[in-house]
Structures are given as structure tokens and as C-alpha cells.
CSV table of C-alpha atoms in Angstrom, one decimal:
chain,number,residue,atom,x,y,z
A,1,UNK,CA,0.0,0.0,0.0
A,2,UNK,CA,1.5,3.4,-0.9
A,3,UNK,CA,2.6,5.7,1.9
A,4,UNK,CA,0.0,8.4,1.1
A,5,UNK,CA,-2.8,5.8,1.6
A,6,UNK,CA,-1.4,4.3,4.8
A,7,UNK,CA,-3.7,3.7,7.8
A,8,UNK,CA,-0.9,5.0,10.0
A,9,UNK,CA,-2.1,8.6,9.5
A,10,UNK,CA,-5.3,7.6,11.2
A,11,UNK,CA,-3.6,6.0,14.1
A,12,UNK,CA,-1.3,9.1,14.5
A,13,UNK,CA,-4.3,11.4,14.4
A,14,UNK,CA,-6.1,9.2,16.9
A,15,UNK,CA,-3.2,9.4,19.3
A,16,UNK,CA,-3.1,13.2,18.9
A,17,UNK,CA,-6.9,13.4,19.6
A,18,UNK,CA,-6.7,11.2,22.6
A,19,UNK,CA,-3.9,13.3,24.1
A,20,UNK,CA,-5.9,16.4,23.3
A,21,UNK,CA,-9.0,15.0,25.1
A,22,UNK,CA,-6.9,13.9,28.2
A,23,UNK,CA,-5.2,17.2,28.5
A,24,UNK,CA,-8.4,19.1,28.4
A,25,UNK,CA,-10.1,16.8,30.9
A,26,UNK,CA,-7.1,17.4,33.2
A,27,UNK,CA,-7.4,21.2,32.6
A,28,UNK,CA,-11.1,21.0,33.6
A,29,UNK,CA,-10.5,18.9,36.7
A,30,UNK,CA,-7.3,20.5,37.9
A,31,UNK,CA,-7.5,24.0,36.7
A,32,UNK,CA,-5.4,25.5,39.5
A,33,UNK,CA,-5.7,29.2,40.1
A,34,UNK,CA,-8.7,30.8,38.3
A,35,UNK,CA,-7.9,30.0,34.7
A,36,UNK,CA,-10.6,32.5,33.5
A,37,UNK,CA,-9.3,35.5,35.5
A,38,UNK,CA,-8.5,37.4,32.3
A,39,UNK,CA,-11.4,36.1,30.1
A,40,UNK,CA,-14.7,38.0,29.7
A,41,UNK,CA,-16.9,34.9,30.2
A,42,UNK,CA,-15.4,33.8,33.5
A,43,UNK,CA,-15.3,30.2,34.8
A,44,UNK,CA,-18.5,29.2,33.0
A,45,UNK,CA,-17.2,30.2,29.6
A,46,UNK,CA,-13.9,28.3,30.4
A,47,UNK,CA,-15.8,25.2,31.3
A,48,UNK,CA,-18.1,25.3,28.3
A,49,UNK,CA,-15.2,25.9,25.9
A,50,UNK,CA,-13.3,22.9,27.3
A,51,UNK,CA,-16.4,20.7,27.2
A,52,UNK,CA,-17.0,21.6,23.6
A,53,UNK,CA,-13.4,20.9,22.7
A,54,UNK,CA,-13.5,17.6,24.4
A,55,UNK,CA,-16.8,16.6,22.7
A,56,UNK,CA,-15.4,17.7,19.3
A,57,UNK,CA,-12.2,15.8,19.8
A,58,UNK,CA,-14.1,12.6,20.9
A,59,UNK,CA,-16.3,12.8,17.8
A,60,UNK,CA,-13.1,13.3,15.7
A,61,UNK,CA,-11.5,10.3,17.3
A,62,UNK,CA,-14.6,8.2,16.5
A,63,UNK,CA,-14.5,9.4,12.9
A,64,UNK,CA,-10.8,8.7,12.6
A,65,UNK,CA,-11.3,5.2,13.9
A,66,UNK,CA,-14.1,4.8,11.4
A,67,UNK,CA,-11.7,5.4,8.6
A,68,UNK,CA,-9.7,2.2,9.4
A,69,UNK,CA,-12.4,-0.1,10.8
A,70,UNK,CA,-14.1,-2.5,8.3
A,71,UNK,CA,-17.3,-2.3,10.4
A,72,UNK,CA,-17.6,1.4,9.2
A,73,UNK,CA,-17.6,0.5,5.5
A,74,UNK,CA,-21.4,0.6,5.2
A,75,UNK,CA,-21.4,4.2,6.4
A,76,UNK,CA,-21.8,6.8,3.6
A,77,UNK,CA,-18.5,8.2,2.6
A,78,UNK,CA,-19.7,11.8,3.1
A,79,UNK,CA,-20.6,11.0,6.7
A,80,UNK,CA,-17.0,10.3,7.4
A,81,UNK,CA,-15.4,12.9,5.1
A,82,UNK,CA,-17.4,15.9,6.3
A,83,UNK,CA,-16.1,15.9,9.9
A,84,UNK,CA,-12.6,14.9,8.6
A,85,UNK,CA,-12.5,18.0,6.4
A,86,UNK,CA,-14.0,20.2,9.1
A,87,UNK,CA,-11.4,19.1,11.6
A,88,UNK,CA,-8.6,19.3,9.1
A,89,UNK,CA,-9.5,22.9,8.3
A,90,UNK,CA,-9.7,23.8,12.0
A,91,UNK,CA,-6.3,22.4,12.7
A,92,UNK,CA,-4.7,23.9,9.7
A,93,UNK,CA,-6.1,27.3,10.6
A,94,UNK,CA,-4.7,26.9,14.1
A,95,UNK,CA,-1.5,24.9,13.3
A,96,UNK,CA,0.0,26.6,10.2
A,97,UNK,CA,0.0,30.2,11.6
A,98,UNK,CA,1.3,28.7,14.8
A,99,UNK,CA,4.3,27.2,12.9
A,100,UNK,CA,4.9,30.5,11.2
A,101,UNK,CA,4.8,32.1,14.6
A,102,UNK,CA,7.4,29.5,15.8
A,103,UNK,CA,9.7,30.5,12.9
A,104,UNK,CA,9.3,34.2,13.8
A,105,UNK,CA,10.2,33.4,17.4
A,106,UNK,CA,13.1,31.1,16.8
A,107,UNK,CA,14.7,33.3,14.2
A,108,UNK,CA,14.4,36.3,16.5
A,109,UNK,CA,12.3,38.3,14.0
A,110,UNK,CA,9.5,38.5,16.5
A,111,UNK,CA,10.4,36.9,19.9
A,112,UNK,CA,6.8,37.2,21.2
A,113,UNK,CA,5.2,35.8,18.0
A,114,UNK,CA,2.5,37.7,16.0
A,115,UNK,CA,1.0,39.8,18.7
A,116,UNK,CA,3.2,39.0,21.7
A,117,UNK,CA,5.5,41.4,23.6
A,118,UNK,CA,9.2,41.4,22.8
A,119,UNK,CA,10.1,40.8,26.4
A,120,UNK,CA,8.4,37.5,27.1
A,121,UNK,CA,9.9,35.2,29.6
A,122,UNK,CA,11.8,32.1,28.6
A,123,UNK,CA,9.0,29.9,29.9
A,124,UNK,CA,6.4,31.7,27.8
A,125,UNK,CA,8.8,31.4,24.8
A,126,UNK,CA,9.1,27.7,25.1
A,127,UNK,CA,5.5,27.1,26.0
A,128,UNK,CA,4.5,29.0,22.9
A,129,UNK,CA,6.8,26.9,20.7
A,130,UNK,CA,5.5,23.7,22.3
A,131,UNK,CA,1.8,24.6,21.8
A,132,UNK,CA,2.2,25.8,18.3
A,133,UNK,CA,4.2,22.8,17.3
A,134,UNK,CA,1.6,20.5,18.9
A,135,UNK,CA,-1.2,22.0,16.8
A,136,UNK,CA,0.9,21.9,13.7
A,137,UNK,CA,1.6,18.2,14.2
A,138,UNK,CA,-2.1,17.7,14.8
A,139,UNK,CA,-2.9,19.4,11.5
A,140,UNK,CA,-0.4,17.3,9.6
A,141,UNK,CA,-1.7,14.1,11.1
A,142,UNK,CA,-5.4,14.9,10.5
A,143,UNK,CA,-4.8,16.1,7.0
A,144,UNK,CA,-2.8,13.0,6.3
A,145,UNK,CA,-5.6,10.8,7.7
A,146,UNK,CA,-8.1,12.6,5.6
A,147,UNK,CA,-6.1,12.3,2.5
A,148,UNK,CA,-5.4,8.7,3.2
A,149,UNK,CA,-9.1,7.9,3.7
A,150,UNK,CA,-10.0,9.8,0.5
A,151,UNK,CA,-7.5,7.7,-1.5
A,152,UNK,CA,-8.4,4.4,0.2
A,153,UNK,CA,-12.2,4.9,-0.1
A,154,UNK,CA,-12.2,6.2,-3.7
A,155,UNK,CA,-12.5,2.7,-5.0
A,156,UNK,CA,-15.3,1.8,-2.6
A,157,UNK,CA,-17.4,4.8,-3.7
A,158,UNK,CA,-17.4,3.8,-7.3
């Protein structure tokens, strides 16, 4: 099977989504000091946002699993592709600018990223690099899983 149609993309995206869910559950359960202190919606908005992100990621994980499970073959192709494309677009919109921001930060062009201050701490610098890289990896994995499913399912749709 060619590399671009490999099921490994789906397993990688699944691992990324599971980690995302676990990290947001931990954020909800052990939020520490008021995480919503600087947000306009307060604690309720913080909780709702995390619950929505967890639900979306769980749904995404189920869809990614459906791309590699034979039991999902009877499902209409559009039912699997629609959330895959939606998730891919969301992660590309978050991941690619994040990687550009990483490049700006690492090269010293803009140490604080697109809108950050020039005098950020070393911890903020590395945290920004880690988070942006994490979302970029998620975008690569989900786009790869989507492309792989499109190629593998093309013969089934005919």
C-alpha cells in the first residue's frame, strides 16, 4: 500500500486526539488558580469551551477510527469525510499560523510571536513553541488521515 494511503495517518491522528482530550479533561478537573481570570466569560465560559473541545475531539476520534475499521464501511463516505474535512480545516487554521509564529520566534524576527510582547519570559517562549508545534503536528496528522481515507475509499465509492 502506498505511503499516502497508509492507515498509520489515522492512528497518529487518533493518538493526537486522545492526548488532546486527556489534556483538556485534566485542565477541567485540575485548573489550579482561576484560569478564567482574564477572560470576559469567566469560569462558566472556560468550562463550556473545554467541554465543547472535548466533545469535538471525541467525535473526531470516532471518525478517525471509522476510517480504518471494516465495520464502518457501510457508512456513507460523506458521513466520514465531512467531519474529517472540518477538523482538518480547523487544525490547519490553528496549526499553520502557529508554525509561522514559531519560525518568527526562533529566528528572532519577533520573539513574542505575531502579537506577543518582545520581552516575554523564557517559559512563555518555550510554552508558545510547544503549543504551536503541537497544533501543527495535529494538522499534519489529520490532513494525512483525511487524504489517506480519500485515497483508500475512492475505489469503494465507485
